Coordinates of N, CA and C in Angstrom, one line a residue:
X1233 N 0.8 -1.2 0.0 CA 0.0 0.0 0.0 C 0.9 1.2 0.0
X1234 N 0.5 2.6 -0.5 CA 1.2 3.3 -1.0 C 0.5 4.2 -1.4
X1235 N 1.2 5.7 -1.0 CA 0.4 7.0 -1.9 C 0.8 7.1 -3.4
X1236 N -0.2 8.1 -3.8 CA -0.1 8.2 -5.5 C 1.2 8.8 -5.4
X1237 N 1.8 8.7 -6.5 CA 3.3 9.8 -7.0 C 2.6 11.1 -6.8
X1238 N 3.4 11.7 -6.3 CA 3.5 13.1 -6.3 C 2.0 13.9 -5.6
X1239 N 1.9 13.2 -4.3 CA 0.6 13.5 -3.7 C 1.4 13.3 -1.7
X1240 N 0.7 14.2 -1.1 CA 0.6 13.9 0.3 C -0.4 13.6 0.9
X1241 N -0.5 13.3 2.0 CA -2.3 12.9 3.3 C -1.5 13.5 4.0
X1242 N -2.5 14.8 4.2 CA -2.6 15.6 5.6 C -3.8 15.2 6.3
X1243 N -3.9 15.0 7.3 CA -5.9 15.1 8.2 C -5.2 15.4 9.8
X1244 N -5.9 15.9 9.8 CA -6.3 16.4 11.4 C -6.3 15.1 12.1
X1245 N -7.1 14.0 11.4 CA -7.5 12.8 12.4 C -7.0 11.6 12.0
X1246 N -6.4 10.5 12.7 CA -5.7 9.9 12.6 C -6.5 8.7 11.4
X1247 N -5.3 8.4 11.0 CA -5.8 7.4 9.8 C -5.4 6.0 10.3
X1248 N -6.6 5.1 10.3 CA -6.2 4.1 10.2 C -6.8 3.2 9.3
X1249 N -5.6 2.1 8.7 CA -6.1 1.3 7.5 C -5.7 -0.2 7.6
X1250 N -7.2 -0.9 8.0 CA -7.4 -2.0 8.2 C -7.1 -3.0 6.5
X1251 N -6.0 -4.3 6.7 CA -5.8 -4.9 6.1 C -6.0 -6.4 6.1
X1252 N -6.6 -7.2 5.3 CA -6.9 -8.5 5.5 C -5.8 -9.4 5.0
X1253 N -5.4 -10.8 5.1 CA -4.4 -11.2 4.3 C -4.1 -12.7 4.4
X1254 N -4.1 -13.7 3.7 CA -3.8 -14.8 3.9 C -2.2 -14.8 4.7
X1255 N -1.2 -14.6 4.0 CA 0.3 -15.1 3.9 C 0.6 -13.2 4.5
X1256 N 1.8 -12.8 5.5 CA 2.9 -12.4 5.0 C 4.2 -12.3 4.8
X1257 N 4.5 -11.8 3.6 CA 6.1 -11.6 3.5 C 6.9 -10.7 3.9
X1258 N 6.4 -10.2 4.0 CA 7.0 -8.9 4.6 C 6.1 -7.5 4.8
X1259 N 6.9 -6.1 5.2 CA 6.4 -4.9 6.0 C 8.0 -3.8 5.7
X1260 N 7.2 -3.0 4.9 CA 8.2 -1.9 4.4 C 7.5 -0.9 5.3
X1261 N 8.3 0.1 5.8 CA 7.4 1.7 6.1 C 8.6 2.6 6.3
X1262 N 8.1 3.3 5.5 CA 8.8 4.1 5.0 C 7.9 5.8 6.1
X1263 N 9.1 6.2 6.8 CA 8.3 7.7 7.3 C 8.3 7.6 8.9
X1264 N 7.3 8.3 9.0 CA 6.6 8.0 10.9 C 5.6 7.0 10.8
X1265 N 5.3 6.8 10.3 CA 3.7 5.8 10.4 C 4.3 4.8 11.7
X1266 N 3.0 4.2 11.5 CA 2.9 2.5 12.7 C 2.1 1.8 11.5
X1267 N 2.7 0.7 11.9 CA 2.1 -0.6 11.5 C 2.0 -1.8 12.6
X1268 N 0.8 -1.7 13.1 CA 0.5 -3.3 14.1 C 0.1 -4.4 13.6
X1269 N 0.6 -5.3 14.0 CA -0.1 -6.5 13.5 C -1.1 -7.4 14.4
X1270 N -2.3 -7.7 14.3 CA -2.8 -8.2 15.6 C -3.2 -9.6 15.0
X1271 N -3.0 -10.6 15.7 CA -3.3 -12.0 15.1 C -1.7 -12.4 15.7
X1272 N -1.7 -13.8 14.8 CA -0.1 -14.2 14.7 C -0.1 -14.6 13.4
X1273 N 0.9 -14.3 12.7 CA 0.8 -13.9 11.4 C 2.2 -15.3 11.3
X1274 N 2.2 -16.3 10.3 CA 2.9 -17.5 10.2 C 3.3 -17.2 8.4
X1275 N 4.6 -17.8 8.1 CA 5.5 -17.8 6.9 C 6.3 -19.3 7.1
X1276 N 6.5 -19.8 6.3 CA 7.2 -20.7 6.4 C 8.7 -21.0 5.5
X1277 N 8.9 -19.3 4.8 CA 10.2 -19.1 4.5 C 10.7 -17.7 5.0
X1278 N 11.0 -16.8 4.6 CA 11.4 -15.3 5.4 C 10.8 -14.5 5.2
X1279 N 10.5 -14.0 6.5 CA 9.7 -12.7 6.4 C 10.4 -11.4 6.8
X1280 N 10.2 -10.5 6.0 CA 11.2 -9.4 6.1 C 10.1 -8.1 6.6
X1281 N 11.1 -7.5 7.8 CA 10.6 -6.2 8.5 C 11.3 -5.2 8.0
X1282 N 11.1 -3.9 7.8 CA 12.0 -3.1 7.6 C 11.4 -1.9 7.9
X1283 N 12.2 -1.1 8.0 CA 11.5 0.6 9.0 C 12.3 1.7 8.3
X1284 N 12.1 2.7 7.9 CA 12.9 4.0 7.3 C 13.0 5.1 7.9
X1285 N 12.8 5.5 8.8 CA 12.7 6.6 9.6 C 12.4 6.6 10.6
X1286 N 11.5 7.0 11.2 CA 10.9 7.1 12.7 C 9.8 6.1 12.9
X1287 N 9.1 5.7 11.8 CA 8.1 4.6 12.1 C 8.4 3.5 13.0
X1288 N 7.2 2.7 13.3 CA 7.5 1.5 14.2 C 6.9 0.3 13.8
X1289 N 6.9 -0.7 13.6 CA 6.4 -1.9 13.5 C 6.4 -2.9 14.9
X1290 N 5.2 -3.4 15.3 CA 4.6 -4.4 16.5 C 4.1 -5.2 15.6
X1291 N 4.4 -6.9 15.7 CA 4.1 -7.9 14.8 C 4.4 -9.2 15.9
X1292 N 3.3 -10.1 15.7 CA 3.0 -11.8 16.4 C 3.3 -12.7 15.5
X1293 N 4.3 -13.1 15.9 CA 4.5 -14.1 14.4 C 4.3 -15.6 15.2
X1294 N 3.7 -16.5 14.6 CA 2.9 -17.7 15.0 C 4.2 -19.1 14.8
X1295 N 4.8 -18.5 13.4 CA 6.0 -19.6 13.3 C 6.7 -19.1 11.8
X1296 N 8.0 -18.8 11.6 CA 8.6 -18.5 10.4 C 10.4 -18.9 10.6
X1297 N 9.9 -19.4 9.0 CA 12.1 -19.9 9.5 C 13.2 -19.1 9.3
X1298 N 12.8 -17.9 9.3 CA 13.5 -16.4 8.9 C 12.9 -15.5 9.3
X1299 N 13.7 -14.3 10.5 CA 13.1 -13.1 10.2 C 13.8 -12.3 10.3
X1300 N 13.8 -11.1 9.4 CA 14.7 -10.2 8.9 C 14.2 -8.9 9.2
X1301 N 14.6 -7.7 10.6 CA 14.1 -6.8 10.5 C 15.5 -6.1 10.8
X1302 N 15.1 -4.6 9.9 CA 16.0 -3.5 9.2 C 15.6 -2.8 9.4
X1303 N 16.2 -1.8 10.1 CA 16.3 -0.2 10.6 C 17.1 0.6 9.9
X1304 N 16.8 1.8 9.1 CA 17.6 3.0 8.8 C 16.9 4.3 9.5
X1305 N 17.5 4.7 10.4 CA 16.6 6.0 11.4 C 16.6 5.4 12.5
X1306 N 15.4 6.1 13.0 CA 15.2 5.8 14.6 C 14.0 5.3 14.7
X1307 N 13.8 4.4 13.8 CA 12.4 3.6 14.2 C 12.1 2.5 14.7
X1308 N 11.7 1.7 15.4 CA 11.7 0.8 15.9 C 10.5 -0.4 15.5
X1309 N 11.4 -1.8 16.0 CA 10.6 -3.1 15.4 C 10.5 -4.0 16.9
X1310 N 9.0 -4.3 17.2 CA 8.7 -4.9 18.4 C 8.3 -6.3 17.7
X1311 N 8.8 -7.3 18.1 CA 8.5 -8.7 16.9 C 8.2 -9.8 18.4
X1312 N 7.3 -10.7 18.2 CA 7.4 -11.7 19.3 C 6.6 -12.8 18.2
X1313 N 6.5 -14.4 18.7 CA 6.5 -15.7 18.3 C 7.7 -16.6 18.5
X1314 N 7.7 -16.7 17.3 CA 9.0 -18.1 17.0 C 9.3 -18.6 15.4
X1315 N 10.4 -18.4 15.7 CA 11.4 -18.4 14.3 C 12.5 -19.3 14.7
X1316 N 13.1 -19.6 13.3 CA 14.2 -20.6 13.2 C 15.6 -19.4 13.6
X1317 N 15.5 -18.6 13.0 CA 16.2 -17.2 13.0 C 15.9 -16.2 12.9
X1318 N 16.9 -15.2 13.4 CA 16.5 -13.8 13.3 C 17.9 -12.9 12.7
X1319 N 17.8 -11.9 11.7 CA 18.6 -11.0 11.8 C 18.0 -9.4 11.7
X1320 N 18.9 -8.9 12.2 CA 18.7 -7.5 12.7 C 20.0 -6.6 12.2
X1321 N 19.3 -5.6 11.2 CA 20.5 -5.0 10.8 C 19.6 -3.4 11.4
X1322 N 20.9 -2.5 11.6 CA 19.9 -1.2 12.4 C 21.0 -0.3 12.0
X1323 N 21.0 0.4 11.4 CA 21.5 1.8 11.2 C 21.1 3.3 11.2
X1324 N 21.7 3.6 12.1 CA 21.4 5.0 12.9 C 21.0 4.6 14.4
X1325 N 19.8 5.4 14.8 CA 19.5 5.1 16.6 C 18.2 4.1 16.5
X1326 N 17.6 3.0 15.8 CA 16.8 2.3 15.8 C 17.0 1.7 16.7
X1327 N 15.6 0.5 17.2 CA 15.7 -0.3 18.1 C 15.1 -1.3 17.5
X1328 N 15.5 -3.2 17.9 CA 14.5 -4.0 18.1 C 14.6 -5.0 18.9
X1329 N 13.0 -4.7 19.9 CA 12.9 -5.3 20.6 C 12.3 -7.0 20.1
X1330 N 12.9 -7.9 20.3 CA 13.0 -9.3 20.1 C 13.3 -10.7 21.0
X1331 N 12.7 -9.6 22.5 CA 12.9 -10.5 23.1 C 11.8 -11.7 23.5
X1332 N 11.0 -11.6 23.3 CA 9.7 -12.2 23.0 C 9.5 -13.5 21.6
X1333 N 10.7 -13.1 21.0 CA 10.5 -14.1 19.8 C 12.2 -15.2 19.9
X1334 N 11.5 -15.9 20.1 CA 11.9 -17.6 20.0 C 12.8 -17.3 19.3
X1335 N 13.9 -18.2 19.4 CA 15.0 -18.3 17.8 C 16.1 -19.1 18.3
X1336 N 16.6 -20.2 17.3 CA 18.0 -20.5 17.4 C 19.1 -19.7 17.5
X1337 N 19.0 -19.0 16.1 CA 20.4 -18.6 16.3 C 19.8 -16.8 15.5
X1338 N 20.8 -15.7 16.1 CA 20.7 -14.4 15.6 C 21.9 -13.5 15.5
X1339 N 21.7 -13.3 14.2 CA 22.8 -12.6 13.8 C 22.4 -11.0 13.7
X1340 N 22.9 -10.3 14.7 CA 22.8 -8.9 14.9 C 24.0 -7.8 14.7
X1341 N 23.5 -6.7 13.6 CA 24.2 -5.6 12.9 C 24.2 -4.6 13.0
X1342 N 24.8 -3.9 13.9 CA 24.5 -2.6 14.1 C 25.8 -1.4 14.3
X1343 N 25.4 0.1 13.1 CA 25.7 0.9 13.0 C 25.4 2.5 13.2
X1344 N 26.2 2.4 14.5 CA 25.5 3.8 14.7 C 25.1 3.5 16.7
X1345 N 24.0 4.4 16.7 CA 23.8 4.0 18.5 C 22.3 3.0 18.7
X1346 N 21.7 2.5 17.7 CA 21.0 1.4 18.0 C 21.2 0.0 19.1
X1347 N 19.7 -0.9 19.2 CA 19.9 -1.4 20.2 C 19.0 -1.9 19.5
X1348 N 19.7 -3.7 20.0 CA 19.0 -4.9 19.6 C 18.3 -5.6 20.9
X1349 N 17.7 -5.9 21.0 CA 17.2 -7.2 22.2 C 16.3 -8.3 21.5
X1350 N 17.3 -9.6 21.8 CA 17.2 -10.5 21.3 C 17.1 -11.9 22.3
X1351 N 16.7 -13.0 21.5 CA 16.4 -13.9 22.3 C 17.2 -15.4 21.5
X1352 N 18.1 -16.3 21.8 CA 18.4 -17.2 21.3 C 18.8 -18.4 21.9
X1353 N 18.9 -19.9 21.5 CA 19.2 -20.6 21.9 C 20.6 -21.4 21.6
X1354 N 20.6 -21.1 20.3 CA 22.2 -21.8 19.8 C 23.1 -20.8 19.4
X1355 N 22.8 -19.9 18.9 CA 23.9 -18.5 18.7 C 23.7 -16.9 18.4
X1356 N 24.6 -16.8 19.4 CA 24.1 -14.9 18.6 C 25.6 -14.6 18.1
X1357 N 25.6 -14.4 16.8 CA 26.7 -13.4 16.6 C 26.1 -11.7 16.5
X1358 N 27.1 -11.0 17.0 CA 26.7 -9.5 16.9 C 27.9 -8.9 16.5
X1359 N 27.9 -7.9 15.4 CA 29.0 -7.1 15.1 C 28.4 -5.9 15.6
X1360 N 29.2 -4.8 16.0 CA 28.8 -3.6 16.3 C 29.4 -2.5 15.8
X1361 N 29.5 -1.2 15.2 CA 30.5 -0.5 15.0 C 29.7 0.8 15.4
X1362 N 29.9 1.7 16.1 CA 29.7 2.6 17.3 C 29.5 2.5 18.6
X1363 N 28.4 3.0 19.3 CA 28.0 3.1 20.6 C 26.4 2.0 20.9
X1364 N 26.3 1.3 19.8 CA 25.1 0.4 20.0 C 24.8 -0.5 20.9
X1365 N 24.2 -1.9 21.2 CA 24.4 -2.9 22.2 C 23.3 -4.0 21.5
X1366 N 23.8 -4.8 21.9 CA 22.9 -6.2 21.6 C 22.8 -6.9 23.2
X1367 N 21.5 -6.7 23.3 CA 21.2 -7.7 25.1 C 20.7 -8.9 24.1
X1368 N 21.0 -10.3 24.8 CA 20.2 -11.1 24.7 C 20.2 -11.8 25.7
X1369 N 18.9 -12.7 26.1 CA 18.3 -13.8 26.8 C 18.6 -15.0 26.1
X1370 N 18.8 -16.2 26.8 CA 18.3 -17.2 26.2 C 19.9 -17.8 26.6
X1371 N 20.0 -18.8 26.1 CA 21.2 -19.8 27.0 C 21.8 -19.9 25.6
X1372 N 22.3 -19.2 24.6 CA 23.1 -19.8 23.2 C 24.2 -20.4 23.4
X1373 N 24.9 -21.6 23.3 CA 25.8 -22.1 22.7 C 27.1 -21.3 22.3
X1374 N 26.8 -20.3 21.6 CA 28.1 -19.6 21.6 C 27.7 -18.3 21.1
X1375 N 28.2 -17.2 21.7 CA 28.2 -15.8 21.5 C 29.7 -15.2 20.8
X1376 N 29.4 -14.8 19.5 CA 30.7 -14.1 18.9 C 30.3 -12.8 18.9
X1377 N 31.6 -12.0 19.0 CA 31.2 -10.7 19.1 C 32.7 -9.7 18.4
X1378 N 32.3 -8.6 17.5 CA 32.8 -8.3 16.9 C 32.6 -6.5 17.1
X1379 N 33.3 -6.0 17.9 CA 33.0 -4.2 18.5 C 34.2 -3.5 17.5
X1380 N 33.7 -2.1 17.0 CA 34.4 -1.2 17.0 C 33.9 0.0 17.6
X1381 N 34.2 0.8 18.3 CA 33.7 1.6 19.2 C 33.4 1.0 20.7
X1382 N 32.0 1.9 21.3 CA 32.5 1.7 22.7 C 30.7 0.8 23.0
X1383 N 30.1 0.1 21.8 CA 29.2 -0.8 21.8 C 29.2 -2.1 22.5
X1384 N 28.4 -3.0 23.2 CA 28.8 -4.0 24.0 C 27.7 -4.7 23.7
X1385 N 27.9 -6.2 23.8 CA 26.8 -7.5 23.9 C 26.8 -8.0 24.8
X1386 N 25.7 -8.0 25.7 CA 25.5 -8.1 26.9 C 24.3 -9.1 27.7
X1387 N 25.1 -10.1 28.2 CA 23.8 -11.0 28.4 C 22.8 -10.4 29.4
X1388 N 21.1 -11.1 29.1 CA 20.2 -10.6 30.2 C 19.7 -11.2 30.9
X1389 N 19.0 -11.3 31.8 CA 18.1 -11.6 32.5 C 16.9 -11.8 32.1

């Protein structure tokens, strides 16, 4: 979904736009908007999140063997269920919160002062290059970590 070329939506009152859907693949948003997902929404190859600016994405995912959520800006991705994996790439001050969603193994990317929270069982690699951080829960197997600046991966509670 998408505005015409070369058009804006101004209103006084908030817009909201109910969508029906068998499958998804993914969630682009581009701006400030929000996008919620209410249900649990199930894929059984990769589902891609991604955020462009200040917007936010909240999503239940039921079961998928991939998920891919992307930050450029300061917008943030709230994701919970269960997945086979997860990656998280975040550039600039975004966040995603992921600690709600199940996963083997997650590979977390972050550039800039972003912040991952994650949840894993067999591995998290995290590279970092700034002041960012990757918390995670969950008992993984092996944690690699790869810092330039003064960013840290930090187990939680």
């Amino acid at each position: 979904m998408q505005s015409k070329k070369n058009s804006n939506i101004r209103s006084k009152n908030k817009i909201v736009v109910y969508v029906i859907l068998p499958t998804l693949t993914g969630v682009y948003l581009s701006g400030s908007g929000d996008m919620i997902g209410k249900g649990n929404f199930s894929n059984d190859d990769r589902l891609s999140l991604a955020v462009s600016g200040s917007g936010n994405i909240k999503l239940e995912i039921n079961n998928a063997k991939s998920v891919d959520c992307s930050i450029a800006g300061s917008g943030k991705i709230q994701v919970s269920g269960k997945s086979e994996t997860l990656l998280t790439s975040i550039s600039g001050s975004g966040s995603v919160d992921a600690y709600s969603l199940y996963t083997n193994e997650v590979t977390a990317r972050i550039s800039g002062s972003g912040n991952a929270k994650v949840f894993a069982n067999k591995l998290v690699d995290a590279s970092i290059s700034g002041s960012g951080n990757v918390h995670y829960k969950g008992a993984p197997e092996s944690v690699q970590k790869k810092t330039a600046g003064s960013g840290r991966v930090v187990k939680s509670e």
